[in-house]
Short mmCIF file of C-alpha atoms (C1' of nucleotides) in Angstrom, two decimals:
data_model
loop_
_atom_site.label_atom_id
_atom_site.label_comp_id
_atom_site.label_asym_id
_atom_site.label_seq_id
_atom_site.Cartn_x
_atom_site.Cartn_y
_atom_site.Cartn_z
CA MET A 1 -5.08 -28.39 3.13
CA LEU A 2 -8.40 -26.73 3.46
CA THR A 3 -10.12 -26.04 0.19
CA LEU A 4 -12.65 -23.30 0.47
CA PRO A 5 -16.00 -23.40 -1.25
CA LEU A 6 -16.02 -21.86 -4.66
CA ASP A 7 -18.01 -18.80 -3.68
CA VAL A 8 -15.57 -18.00 -0.93
CA GLN A 9 -12.66 -18.32 -3.27
CA SER A 10 -14.36 -16.04 -5.70
CA SER A 11 -14.32 -13.30 -3.09
CA ASN A 12 -10.77 -12.89 -4.16
CA GLN A 13 -11.86 -11.59 -7.51
CA TYR A 14 -11.62 -7.89 -7.94
CA ASN A 15 -15.18 -7.32 -8.97
CA SER A 16 -16.72 -9.68 -6.55
CA PRO A 17 -19.54 -8.41 -4.35
CA PHE A 18 -17.56 -9.75 -1.43
CA ARG A 19 -14.98 -7.14 -2.05
CA THR A 20 -16.98 -4.38 -0.47
CA SER A 21 -19.71 -6.01 1.56
CA TRP A 22 -20.99 -9.41 2.38
CA PRO A 23 -24.75 -9.75 2.30
CA SER A 24 -25.87 -11.49 5.45
CA GLN A 25 -27.48 -14.34 3.57
CA LEU A 26 -24.27 -15.00 1.73
CA VAL A 27 -22.36 -14.74 4.96
CA ARG A 28 -24.53 -17.40 6.53
CA SER A 29 -24.22 -19.59 3.50
CA VAL A 30 -20.49 -19.15 3.34
CA LYS A 31 -20.15 -19.72 7.06
CA SER A 32 -21.97 -22.98 6.92
CA GLU A 33 -19.90 -24.11 4.00
CA ILE A 34 -16.73 -23.07 5.79
CA CYS A 35 -17.86 -24.97 8.85
CA GLU A 36 -18.42 -28.04 6.75
CA ALA A 37 -15.06 -27.66 5.13
CA LEU A 38 -13.44 -27.15 8.50
CA ASP A 39 -15.23 -30.19 9.83
CA ASP A 40 -13.74 -32.25 7.08
CA THR A 41 -10.36 -30.70 7.60
CA LEU A 42 -10.30 -31.24 11.33
CA LYS A 43 -11.55 -34.75 10.90
CA SER A 44 -8.83 -35.57 8.43
CA ARG A 45 -6.29 -33.91 10.68
CA ARG A 46 -7.32 -36.14 13.54
CA GLU A 47 -6.94 -39.11 11.27
CA ASP A 48 -3.57 -37.92 10.14
CA ARG A 49 -2.52 -37.37 13.71
CA GLU A 50 -3.42 -40.90 14.54
CA ARG A 51 -1.16 -41.99 11.75
CA GLY A 52 1.50 -39.59 12.95
CA GLU A 53 1.72 -38.09 9.51
CA GLN A 54 0.99 -34.49 10.28
CA GLU A 55 2.47 -31.90 12.51
CA LYS A 56 0.06 -30.88 15.23
CA THR A 57 -1.83 -27.67 14.76
CA MET A 58 -3.10 -25.34 17.42
CA GLU A 59 -6.49 -26.96 17.24
CA ASP A 60 -4.91 -30.37 17.53
CA ARG A 61 -3.02 -29.35 20.62
CA GLU A 62 -6.08 -27.89 22.23
CA VAL A 63 -7.97 -31.07 21.50
CA ASP A 64 -5.11 -33.09 22.97
CA VAL A 65 -5.15 -31.08 26.16
CA LEU A 66 -8.83 -31.56 26.53
CA GLU A 67 -8.61 -35.22 25.78
CA LYS A 68 -5.94 -35.64 28.44
CA ARG A 69 -8.28 -34.20 30.99
CA GLY A 70 -10.51 -37.14 30.38
CA ALA A 71 -13.84 -35.92 31.62
CA HIS A 72 -16.67 -35.42 29.13
CA LYS A 73 -14.16 -36.32 26.52
CA LYS A 74 -16.32 -36.61 23.48
CA LYS A 75 -18.88 -33.92 24.23
CA LEU A 76 -16.37 -31.40 25.51
CA SER A 77 -14.00 -31.76 22.63
CA GLN A 78 -16.84 -31.38 20.20
CA SER A 79 -18.08 -28.19 21.83
CA ARG A 80 -14.53 -26.99 22.06
CA LEU A 81 -14.06 -27.68 18.42
CA ASP A 82 -17.13 -25.65 17.66
CA ARG A 83 -15.74 -22.74 19.59
CA ILE A 84 -12.40 -23.06 17.90
CA ARG A 85 -14.06 -23.17 14.53
CA LEU A 86 -16.08 -20.10 15.32
CA ARG A 87 -13.04 -18.28 16.60
CA ARG A 88 -11.19 -19.03 13.40
CA ILE A 89 -14.06 -17.77 11.28
CA GLU A 90 -14.30 -14.61 13.34
CA ALA A 91 -10.57 -14.11 13.25
CA ASN A 92 -10.64 -14.43 9.49
CA ALA A 93 -13.40 -11.85 9.28
CA ARG A 94 -11.47 -9.49 11.51
CA GLU A 95 -8.39 -9.99 9.44
CA ARG A 96 -10.32 -9.25 6.28
CA ASN A 97 -11.72 -6.10 7.82
CA ARG A 98 -8.31 -5.09 9.00
CA MET A 99 -6.90 -5.50 5.53
CA HIS A 100 -9.83 -3.61 4.06
CA GLY A 101 -9.07 -0.77 6.45
CA LEU A 102 -5.49 -0.84 5.38
CA ASN A 103 -6.54 -0.76 1.75
CA ASN A 104 -8.89 2.13 2.40
CA ALA A 105 -6.05 4.03 3.96
CA LEU A 106 -3.94 3.26 0.93
CA ASP A 107 -6.70 4.54 -1.32
CA SER A 108 -6.76 7.75 0.69
CA LEU A 109 -3.04 8.00 0.22
CA ARG A 110 -3.38 7.43 -3.51
CA LYS A 111 -5.68 10.42 -3.70
CA VAL A 112 -3.19 12.83 -2.19
CA VAL A 113 -0.10 11.81 -4.08
CA PRO A 114 0.49 12.97 -7.65
CA CYS A 115 -1.09 11.12 -10.52
CA TYR A 116 -4.11 9.74 -8.85
CA SER A 117 -6.27 7.78 -11.19
CA LYS A 118 -9.28 5.70 -10.39
CA THR A 119 -8.86 3.66 -13.49
CA GLN A 120 -5.15 3.05 -13.29
CA LYS A 121 -4.40 2.60 -9.64
CA LEU A 122 -0.88 2.59 -8.38
CA SER A 123 0.10 -0.60 -6.67
CA LYS A 124 0.49 -0.57 -2.92
CA ILE A 125 4.23 -0.52 -2.97
CA GLU A 126 4.37 2.15 -5.65
CA THR A 127 1.90 4.27 -3.73
CA LEU A 128 4.07 4.12 -0.64
CA ARG A 129 7.20 4.90 -2.61
CA LEU A 130 5.62 7.79 -4.43
CA ALA A 131 4.18 9.17 -1.19
CA LYS A 132 7.57 8.98 0.45
CA ASN A 133 9.19 10.80 -2.46
CA TYR A 134 6.44 13.38 -2.53
CA ILE A 135 6.75 14.12 1.16
CA TRP A 136 10.44 14.35 0.74
CA ALA A 137 10.22 16.76 -2.15
CA LEU A 138 7.69 18.99 -0.45
CA SER A 139 9.66 18.99 2.77
CA GLU A 140 12.72 20.06 0.90
CA ILE A 141 10.83 22.91 -0.72
CA LEU A 142 9.62 24.07 2.65
CA SER A 143 13.01 23.81 4.25
CA THR A 144 14.95 25.55 1.49
CA GLY A 145 12.31 27.90 0.23
CA LYS A 146 13.51 27.25 -3.27
CA ARG A 147 11.60 26.11 -6.25
CA PRO A 148 12.72 22.96 -7.95
CA GLU A 149 12.72 22.62 -11.66
CA LEU A 150 9.84 20.57 -12.92
CA LEU A 151 11.93 17.83 -14.38
CA MET A 152 13.96 17.54 -11.24
CA PHE A 153 10.88 17.55 -9.12
CA VAL A 154 9.37 14.74 -11.10
CA GLN A 155 12.62 12.87 -11.04
CA THR A 156 12.57 13.00 -7.28
CA LEU A 157 9.01 11.77 -7.30
CA CYS A 158 9.99 8.87 -9.48
CA LYS A 159 13.00 7.79 -7.50
CA GLY A 160 12.80 4.08 -6.95
CA LEU A 161 9.56 3.70 -8.82
CA SER A 162 9.00 1.07 -11.44
CA GLN A 163 9.19 1.85 -15.10
CA PRO A 164 5.41 1.80 -15.60
CA THR A 165 4.85 4.14 -12.69
CA THR A 166 7.61 6.41 -13.88
CA ASN A 167 5.92 6.47 -17.25
CA LEU A 168 2.66 7.29 -15.58
CA VAL A 169 4.08 10.19 -13.62
CA ALA A 170 5.93 11.42 -16.65
CA GLY A 171 2.83 11.06 -18.72
CA CYS A 172 0.91 13.12 -16.23
CA LEU A 173 3.30 15.95 -16.89
CA GLN A 174 3.75 15.22 -20.54
CA LEU A 175 7.39 14.58 -20.01
CA ASN A 176 9.52 12.10 -21.82
CA ALA A 177 9.97 9.27 -19.36
CA HIS A 178 13.43 8.52 -20.72
CA SER A 179 14.64 11.84 -19.52
CA LEU A 180 13.64 10.87 -16.02
CA ILE A 181 15.43 7.64 -15.80
CA SER A 182 18.35 7.70 -18.14
CA GLU A 183 20.16 10.74 -16.82
CA PRO A 184 21.44 10.52 -13.32
CA SER A 185 23.21 13.83 -13.31
CA ALA A 186 21.59 17.18 -12.74
CA GLU A 187 23.83 18.80 -15.30
CA SER A 188 22.61 16.57 -18.04
CA PHE A 189 19.10 17.90 -17.83
CA SER A 190 19.78 20.86 -20.02
CA VAL A 191 18.18 18.88 -22.77
CA TYR A 192 14.73 19.34 -21.64
CA THR A 193 11.21 19.10 -22.70
CA ALA A 194 9.44 22.11 -23.98
CA TYR A 195 6.90 21.67 -21.30
CA HIS A 196 7.90 24.28 -18.83
CA HIS A 197 8.83 26.73 -21.54
CA HIS A 198 5.22 26.69 -22.50
CA HIS A 199 3.82 26.90 -19.08
CA HIS A 200 5.17 29.82 -17.24
CA HIS A 201 2.47 30.30 -14.82
CA HIS A 202 2.36 33.76 -13.40
CA HIS A 203 0.17 33.30 -10.48
CA GLU A 204 2.90 32.67 -8.02
CA PRO A 205 2.29 32.68 -4.35
CA GLU A 206 5.38 33.40 -2.39
CA VAL A 207 7.23 30.23 -1.80
CA VAL A 208 7.54 29.23 1.75
CA GLY A 209 10.97 29.48 3.21
CA SER A 210 11.84 28.68 6.75
CA SER A 211 8.63 30.27 7.71
CA SER A 212 6.23 29.58 10.46
CA ALA A 213 4.76 26.94 8.25
CA CYS A 214 7.64 24.64 8.91
CA ARG A 215 9.32 26.07 11.93
CA GLY A 216 9.63 23.63 14.72
CA ARG A 217 8.15 20.82 12.72
CA PRO A 218 10.24 17.75 12.16
CA LEU A 219 9.75 17.58 8.46
CA ARG A 220 12.65 15.30 7.93
CA PRO A 221 14.46 12.99 10.21
CA TYR A 222 18.02 14.04 9.65
CA GLY A 223 18.38 17.11 11.77
CA SER A 224 19.64 19.07 8.83
CA LEU A 225 16.47 20.98 8.44
CA SER A 226 17.44 23.64 10.86
CA ASP A 227 20.22 24.64 8.59
CA PRO A 228 19.04 25.23 5.06
CA ASN A 229 22.53 25.93 3.82
CA LYS A 230 23.55 22.56 4.98
CA VAL A 231 20.55 20.97 3.43
CA LEU A 232 21.48 21.95 -0.04
CA TYR A 233 24.54 19.82 -0.36
CA SER A 234 24.45 17.37 2.44
CA SER A 235 20.99 15.96 2.47
CA PRO A 236 20.73 12.28 2.14
CA SER A 237 18.45 11.17 -0.58
CA PRO A 238 14.96 10.02 0.29
CA ASP A 239 15.94 6.47 -0.24
CA CYS A 240 18.42 6.50 2.57
CA SER A 241 15.89 6.72 5.25
CA ASN A 242 13.88 3.61 5.21
CA SER A 243 13.79 -0.01 4.49
CA LEU A 244 10.99 0.22 2.01
CA ASP A 245 13.43 0.01 -0.81
CA GLY A 246 15.70 -2.35 0.92
CA GLY A 247 17.97 0.38 2.20
CA ARG A 248 19.24 1.14 -1.26
CA LEU A 249 21.01 4.42 -1.59
CA SER A 250 20.30 6.78 -4.41
CA PRO A 251 22.83 9.00 -6.05
CA PRO A 252 22.97 12.14 -3.91
CA ILE A 253 23.34 14.27 -6.98
CA SER A 254 19.77 13.60 -7.92
CA PHE A 255 18.37 14.96 -4.77
CA ASN A 256 20.67 17.91 -4.49
CA GLY A 257 20.23 18.65 -8.13
CA VAL A 258 16.52 18.75 -7.75
CA PHE A 259 16.41 21.53 -5.31
CA SER A 260 19.52 23.52 -5.81
CA LEU A 261 18.20 25.27 -8.89
CA LYS A 262 21.45 25.37 -10.71
CA HIS A 263 19.78 26.05 -13.97
CA GLU A 264 19.79 29.39 -15.58
CA GLU A 265 16.16 29.58 -16.27
CA PRO A 266 13.81 30.36 -13.45
CA VAL A 267 11.30 27.63 -13.05
CA ASP A 268 7.87 27.83 -11.75
CA TYR A 269 7.38 25.22 -9.12
CA TRP A 270 3.78 26.16 -8.79
CA SER A 271 3.17 25.19 -12.33
CA CYS A 272 4.66 21.87 -11.53
CA HIS A 273 2.64 21.46 -8.46
CA TYR A 274 -0.54 22.52 -10.11
CA ALA A 275 0.22 20.40 -13.09
CA LEU A 276 0.60 17.40 -10.88
CA ARG A 277 -2.60 18.18 -9.15
CA TYR A 278 -4.32 18.91 -12.38
CA CYS A 279 -3.26 15.61 -13.66
CA SER A 280 -4.47 13.87 -10.58
CA ILE A 281 -7.84 15.39 -10.84
CA SER A 282 -8.26 15.14 -14.55
CA GLN A 283 -7.71 11.44 -14.43
CA GLY A 284 -9.85 10.86 -11.46
CA SER A 285 -12.86 12.52 -10.04
CA THR A 286 -13.37 16.14 -10.81
CA THR A 287 -15.65 16.71 -7.91
CA ASP A 288 -13.98 15.52 -4.80
CA LEU A 289 -11.20 17.92 -4.18
CA SER A 290 -9.90 17.27 -0.77
CA PRO A 291 -8.58 19.90 1.59
CA TYR A 292 -5.18 18.51 0.74
CA ASP A 293 -5.43 19.74 -2.75
CA ILE A 294 -3.94 23.15 -2.64
CA HIS A 295 -3.55 24.12 0.89
CA LEU A 296 -0.32 25.75 1.77
CA ARG A 297 0.47 28.44 4.26
CA GLY A 298 -3.09 28.43 5.44
CA GLN A 299 -4.42 29.42 2.05
CA VAL A 300 -6.84 27.41 0.04
CA TYR A 301 -6.63 28.26 -3.59
CA GLN A 302 -9.38 28.03 -6.10
CA ALA A 303 -8.30 24.69 -7.28
CA HIS A 304 -9.96 24.25 -10.62
CA GLU A 305 -8.97 27.56 -12.09
CA GLU A 306 -5.46 27.39 -10.81
CA LEU A 307 -5.02 23.84 -11.85
CA ASN A 308 -6.25 24.37 -15.32
CA LYS A 309 -4.07 27.33 -16.12
CA PRO A 310 -0.71 25.66 -16.54
CA LEU A 311 -1.90 23.05 -18.94
CA HIS A 312 -4.29 25.13 -20.97
CA ASP A 313 -2.23 28.20 -21.68
"C1'" DT B 1 3.36 -18.43 -19.99
"C1'" DA B 2 5.95 -16.10 -16.37
"C1'" DG B 3 5.83 -12.59 -13.23
"C1'" DG B 4 3.51 -8.96 -10.63
"C1'" DC B 5 -0.14 -7.85 -7.77
"C1'" DC B 6 -3.74 -8.93 -4.93
"C1'" DA B 7 -7.13 -11.02 -1.35
"C1'" DT B 8 -7.62 -14.38 1.82
"C1'" DC B 9 -6.55 -17.94 5.15
"C1'" DT B 10 -3.68 -19.36 8.70
"C1'" DG B 11 -0.83 -19.85 12.84
"C1'" DG B 12 2.33 -17.42 15.82
"C1'" DT B 13 3.28 -13.63 18.96
"C1'" DC B 14 2.27 -9.85 21.79
"C1'" DC B 15 -0.75 -7.11 24.46
"C1'" DT B 16 -4.82 -5.94 27.28
"C1'" DA C 1 -9.24 -15.42 26.75
"C1'" DG C 2 -9.46 -12.84 23.00
"C1'" DG C 3 -8.10 -9.20 19.80
"C1'" DA C 4 -4.50 -6.90 16.94
"C1'" DC C 5 -0.78 -7.48 14.20
"C1'" DC C 6 2.29 -9.93 11.31
"C1'" DA C 7 4.29 -12.89 7.81
"C1'" DG C 8 4.03 -17.10 5.05
"C1'" DA C 9 1.32 -19.80 1.89
"C1'" DT C 10 -1.91 -20.16 -1.67
"C1'" DG C 11 -4.45 -19.34 -5.67
"C1'" DG C 12 -6.77 -16.05 -8.96
"C1'" DC C 13 -6.44 -12.26 -12.26
"C1'" DC C 14 -3.98 -9.50 -15.46
"C1'" DT C 15 -0.45 -8.14 -18.65
"C1'" DA C 16 3.80 -8.08 -21.34
#
DNA sequence: TAGGCCATCTGGTCCT
DNA sequence: AGGACCAGATGGCCTA
């Protein structure tokens, strides 16, 4: 198997300069070393092939084809090998760039889901899961026009997440993580953190119902959106819809419980939402609020002030 | 030290 | 032919 030069292998390290950009000098150096390594590899593969000890690779097959043609055997195969080598190097570079693009997109996603932190990044899979749950929760709010209780909202966010990520999300909201994961039933949430008792936030924009904001938009894939009454007690849970979690089904009670607002005490969703956002910002950059930050019903709120209120009252 | 997460290389497949 | 995409393999880093 090909063993890459040490400096190429080190590009795998998180703090490596290769991680963001490859200086051209380094690229040339690495390329030449890769070429040398590939030379050795291809040479040994040819030797192995002669001994019949190795399955033929693509390069081997191409070389075979060329060799069968006979003409300019040695020179042609060598130039062909050079081209093949170059193609492989370029393909690797493209693949790296492609993956970097994918990672950049994931970073963008991290910034718009709750609990963004530059220092403690969510893993890829957790980011996707949290984003899915977040979209689900927000869609449900739009479709029902009802405000979920904070704990329920966070529980929906944490559905299917790992324990550490659940702790992180809970920590963002100063909730007890145990309450998020140990109680599957909506009714059991009467024992509840003092958090939202302390943070009744009175700046409450009207919550969107089946307004123009969501009309005609396929917010969820189940066709139940058009009927909010149906949504309340028949919605599948977020986990039903995709293979990300291996098709595992979640207890329906969790989802329905989140948004049905069975509890006696009115809860301020906006505090929750702001709190989540506050948390995201306070752990990350305080300067780069994106248009995603608080942008509902065509209104952009003064983020900092609004975000700070719930947690500093 | 095991397991999770990650970046990279690699070869296969599909598409233009 | 060549690029995009994908999944498997591999090895490094980090943490419980």
